[in-house]
């Protein structure tokens, strides 16, 4: 089993954070972890934003979040426990994560409104 | 000559903005455009952050910024005039661009300090 790698907070880069959080599914995962405050297992997220996500895709999303320094993962038996590193990140790059998550929220709300308009029109 | 395409502000996506601004050179270009307020030509940026950048690479950076909706470009003879669309973006995604630019500033300052420490130590 490959060891899990976590960058030290000083090695976390803006580029990696922006890449990791440019994906709506990863932002949704991260938002749930950051909100819940406590460790969550990957399987909690198998349905996110009303979409079923294959387990392999989900593992890949968690890997990107972990390698960007956004989450901490720990194996516990066959499960993986994940916690957000939002406190550390906020200290290093104040306001960054919040602004990105808010922008995704704005965009999701707009897309949902547009979808409703299309559904009404059809 | 290919026409220049600019997304309407409603079609600008968080994903495209994060991708465009994940590159330090593009952030530096964008920061200068946003600061200057007035149109600037691509050749103004041939040396940025003490690095010489090939003209073709620079054109590519401007294309990414333009297609993400971050700048407006206009051909004037052989030159390209670029202006930032920061007002529109700020209205759609408040605080996003500022937080990203600030994070890059923090990171650049840290990297400069680390480089000075290495130079002193050697």
Coordinates of C-alpha atoms in Angstrom, one line a residue:
Chain A
X1 CA 0.0 0.0 0.0
X2 CA 1.5 3.4 -1.0
X3 CA 2.1 5.8 1.9
X4 CA -0.1 8.9 1.9
X5 CA 1.9 12.1 1.3
X6 CA 0.9 15.4 2.8
X7 CA 2.9 18.6 1.9
X8 CA 4.0 20.7 4.9
X9 CA 2.0 23.9 5.1
X10 CA 5.1 25.9 3.9
X11 CA 5.2 23.8 0.7
X12 CA 1.6 24.3 -0.1
X13 CA 1.4 26.4 -3.3
X14 CA -1.3 28.8 -4.7
X15 CA -1.1 27.0 -8.0
X16 CA -2.0 23.6 -6.4
X17 CA -4.8 25.0 -4.4
X18 CA -6.4 26.8 -7.4
X19 CA -6.0 23.6 -9.5
X20 CA -7.6 21.4 -6.8
X21 CA -10.5 23.8 -6.2
X22 CA -11.2 24.5 -9.9
X23 CA -13.3 21.3 -10.0
X24 CA -16.9 21.7 -8.7
X25 CA -17.0 18.2 -7.3
X26 CA -13.7 18.7 -5.3
X27 CA -15.0 22.0 -4.0
X28 CA -18.2 20.3 -2.9
X29 CA -16.2 17.6 -1.1
X30 CA -13.9 20.2 0.5
X31 CA -16.9 22.4 1.6
X32 CA -18.5 19.4 3.4
X33 CA -15.2 18.5 5.1
X34 CA -14.6 22.1 6.1
X35 CA -18.2 22.5 7.4
X36 CA -18.3 19.2 9.3
X37 CA -15.1 19.9 11.2
X38 CA -14.7 16.2 12.0
X39 CA -13.2 13.4 10.0
X40 CA -15.3 12.0 7.2
X41 CA -14.8 8.9 5.2
X42 CA -14.6 8.9 1.4
X43 CA -17.7 6.8 1.0
X44 CA -19.8 9.7 2.6
X45 CA -19.3 11.5 -0.8
X46 CA -20.3 8.7 -3.2
X47 CA -23.4 10.9 -4.0
X48 CA -22.6 14.5 -4.2
X49 CA -24.6 17.3 -5.8
X50 CA -27.1 14.7 -6.9
X51 CA -24.6 12.9 -9.0
X52 CA -23.3 9.4 -8.4
X53 CA -19.5 9.4 -8.5
X54 CA -17.5 6.2 -9.2
X55 CA -15.3 5.3 -6.2
X56 CA -12.1 5.4 -8.4
X57 CA -12.9 9.0 -9.5
X58 CA -13.6 9.9 -5.9
X59 CA -10.2 8.5 -4.7
X60 CA -8.6 10.6 -7.4
X61 CA -10.3 13.7 -6.2
X62 CA -9.2 13.1 -2.6
X63 CA -5.7 12.5 -3.8
X64 CA -5.6 15.9 -5.6
X65 CA -7.0 17.6 -2.5
X66 CA -4.5 15.9 -0.3
X67 CA -1.5 16.6 -2.5
X68 CA -2.5 20.3 -2.7
X69 CA -2.4 20.4 1.1
X70 CA -6.1 21.0 1.5
X71 CA -7.0 17.9 3.5
X72 CA -5.4 15.3 5.8
X73 CA -6.1 11.6 5.2
X74 CA -5.6 8.7 7.4
X75 CA -6.2 5.0 6.8
X76 CA -8.3 3.3 9.3
X77 CA -8.7 -0.4 8.4
X78 CA -10.4 -0.4 4.9
X79 CA -11.6 3.2 5.2
X80 CA -9.9 6.5 4.7
X81 CA -10.6 9.3 7.2
X82 CA -10.3 12.8 5.9
X83 CA -10.2 16.2 7.6
X84 CA -9.8 19.6 6.2
X85 CA -6.6 21.6 6.8
X86 CA -8.6 24.9 6.5
X87 CA -7.1 26.4 9.7
X88 CA -3.5 26.1 8.4
X89 CA -4.4 27.3 4.9
X90 CA -6.4 30.3 6.2
X91 CA -3.3 31.3 8.2
X92 CA -1.1 31.1 5.2
X93 CA -3.4 32.5 2.5
X94 CA -6.1 34.5 4.3
X95 CA -9.5 34.7 2.6
X96 CA -8.4 32.6 -0.4
X97 CA -10.5 29.4 0.2
X98 CA -13.6 31.3 1.3
X99 CA -13.5 33.5 -1.8
X100 CA -13.2 30.4 -4.1
X101 CA -16.0 28.5 -2.3
X102 CA -18.3 31.6 -2.5
X103 CA -17.6 32.0 -6.2
X104 CA -18.6 28.3 -6.8
X105 CA -21.7 28.9 -4.7
X106 CA -22.7 31.9 -6.9
X107 CA -22.1 29.9 -10.0
X108 CA -24.0 26.8 -8.9
X109 CA -27.0 29.0 -7.9
X110 CA -27.0 30.7 -11.3
X111 CA -26.8 27.4 -13.1
X112 CA -29.6 26.0 -11.1
X113 CA -31.7 29.1 -11.9
X114 CA -30.9 28.7 -15.6
X115 CA -31.8 25.0 -15.5
X116 CA -35.2 25.9 -13.9
X117 CA -35.9 28.5 -16.6
X118 CA -35.1 26.0 -19.3
X119 CA -37.4 23.4 -17.7
X120 CA -40.2 25.9 -17.5
X121 CA -39.7 27.0 -21.1
X122 CA -39.8 23.4 -22.5
Chain B
X1 CA -6.4 36.6 -38.9
X2 CA -8.6 34.8 -36.4
X3 CA -11.2 36.9 -34.6
X4 CA -10.7 37.5 -30.9
X5 CA -13.3 35.8 -28.8
X6 CA -14.5 37.2 -25.4
X7 CA -17.0 35.3 -23.3
X8 CA -19.9 37.3 -22.1
X9 CA -19.7 38.0 -18.3
X10 CA -22.5 35.5 -17.6
X11 CA -20.5 32.7 -19.3
X12 CA -17.3 33.4 -17.4
X13 CA -16.7 30.3 -15.1
X14 CA -14.9 29.9 -11.8
X15 CA -13.0 27.0 -13.3
X16 CA -11.6 29.1 -16.1
X17 CA -10.7 32.0 -13.8
X18 CA -8.9 29.7 -11.3
X19 CA -7.0 28.0 -14.2
X20 CA -6.0 31.3 -15.8
X21 CA -4.8 32.7 -12.5
X22 CA -3.0 29.6 -11.3
X23 CA 0.1 30.7 -13.3
X24 CA 2.3 33.2 -11.6
X25 CA 3.2 34.9 -14.9
X26 CA -0.4 35.3 -15.9
X27 CA -1.2 36.7 -12.4
X28 CA 1.6 39.2 -12.8
X29 CA 0.3 40.3 -16.2
X30 CA -3.2 40.6 -14.9
X31 CA -2.1 42.5 -11.8
X32 CA -0.3 45.1 -14.0
X33 CA -3.4 45.5 -16.2
X34 CA -5.7 45.8 -13.3
X35 CA -3.4 48.3 -11.6
X36 CA -2.8 50.4 -14.6
X37 CA -6.5 50.8 -15.5
X38 CA -5.7 51.7 -19.0
X39 CA -5.0 49.6 -22.1
X40 CA -1.5 48.1 -22.3
X41 CA 0.1 46.3 -25.2
X42 CA 1.5 42.8 -24.9
X43 CA 5.1 43.9 -25.5
X44 CA 5.0 45.9 -22.2
X45 CA 5.2 42.5 -20.6
X46 CA 8.2 40.9 -22.4
X47 CA 10.1 41.2 -19.2
X48 CA 8.1 40.3 -16.2
X49 CA 9.3 39.4 -12.7
X50 CA 12.9 39.7 -14.0
X51 CA 12.3 36.9 -16.5
X52 CA 12.4 37.3 -20.3
X53 CA 9.4 35.7 -21.8
X54 CA 9.2 34.6 -25.5
X55 CA 6.6 36.5 -27.4
X56 CA 4.8 33.3 -28.4
X57 CA 4.5 32.2 -24.8
X58 CA 3.2 35.7 -23.9
X59 CA 0.6 35.5 -26.6
X60 CA -0.6 32.2 -25.2
X61 CA -0.9 33.7 -21.7
X62 CA -3.0 36.6 -23.0
X63 CA -5.2 34.1 -24.9
X64 CA -5.9 32.2 -21.7
X65 CA -6.6 35.4 -19.8
X66 CA -8.9 36.6 -22.6
X67 CA -10.8 33.3 -23.0
X68 CA -11.3 33.1 -19.2
X69 CA -13.0 36.5 -19.4
X70 CA -10.4 38.3 -17.4
X71 CA -9.2 40.7 -20.0
X72 CA -10.4 42.5 -23.2
X73 CA -8.1 42.6 -26.2
X74 CA -8.3 44.7 -29.3
X75 CA -6.1 44.7 -32.3
X76 CA -4.7 48.1 -33.2
X77 CA -2.4 47.8 -36.3
X78 CA 0.3 45.3 -35.4
X79 CA -0.2 45.7 -31.7
X80 CA -2.8 44.2 -29.3
X81 CA -4.3 46.5 -26.7
X82 CA -5.4 44.8 -23.5
X83 CA -7.6 46.0 -20.6
X84 CA -8.7 44.2 -17.5
X85 CA -12.4 43.3 -17.0
X86 CA -11.9 43.4 -13.2
X87 CA -15.0 45.6 -12.7
X88 CA -17.3 43.0 -14.3
X89 CA -15.6 40.0 -12.6
X90 CA -15.7 41.7 -9.2
X91 CA -19.5 42.2 -9.6
X92 CA -20.1 38.6 -10.5
X93 CA -17.6 36.9 -8.0
X94 CA -16.9 39.5 -5.3
X95 CA -13.5 39.2 -3.7
X96 CA -12.3 36.3 -5.8
X97 CA -9.6 38.0 -7.9
X98 CA -8.3 40.0 -4.9
X99 CA -7.9 36.9 -2.8
X100 CA -6.0 35.0 -5.5
X101 CA -3.7 38.0 -6.2
X102 CA -3.0 38.4 -2.5
X103 CA -2.2 34.7 -2.1
X104 CA 0.3 35.0 -5.0
X105 CA 1.9 38.0 -3.4
X106 CA 2.3 36.1 -0.1
X107 CA 3.9 33.2 -1.9
X108 CA 6.2 35.4 -4.0
X109 CA 7.4 37.2 -0.9
X110 CA 8.1 33.9 0.9
X111 CA 10.0 32.5 -2.1
X112 CA 12.1 35.7 -2.3
X113 CA 12.9 35.4 1.4
X114 CA 13.9 31.7 1.0
X115 CA 16.1 32.6 -2.0
X116 CA 17.9 35.3 0.0
X117 CA 18.4 32.9 2.9
X118 CA 19.9 30.3 0.5
X119 CA 22.2 33.0 -1.1
X120 CA 23.4 34.0 2.4
X121 CA 24.0 30.4 3.4
X122 CA 26.1 29.5 0.3

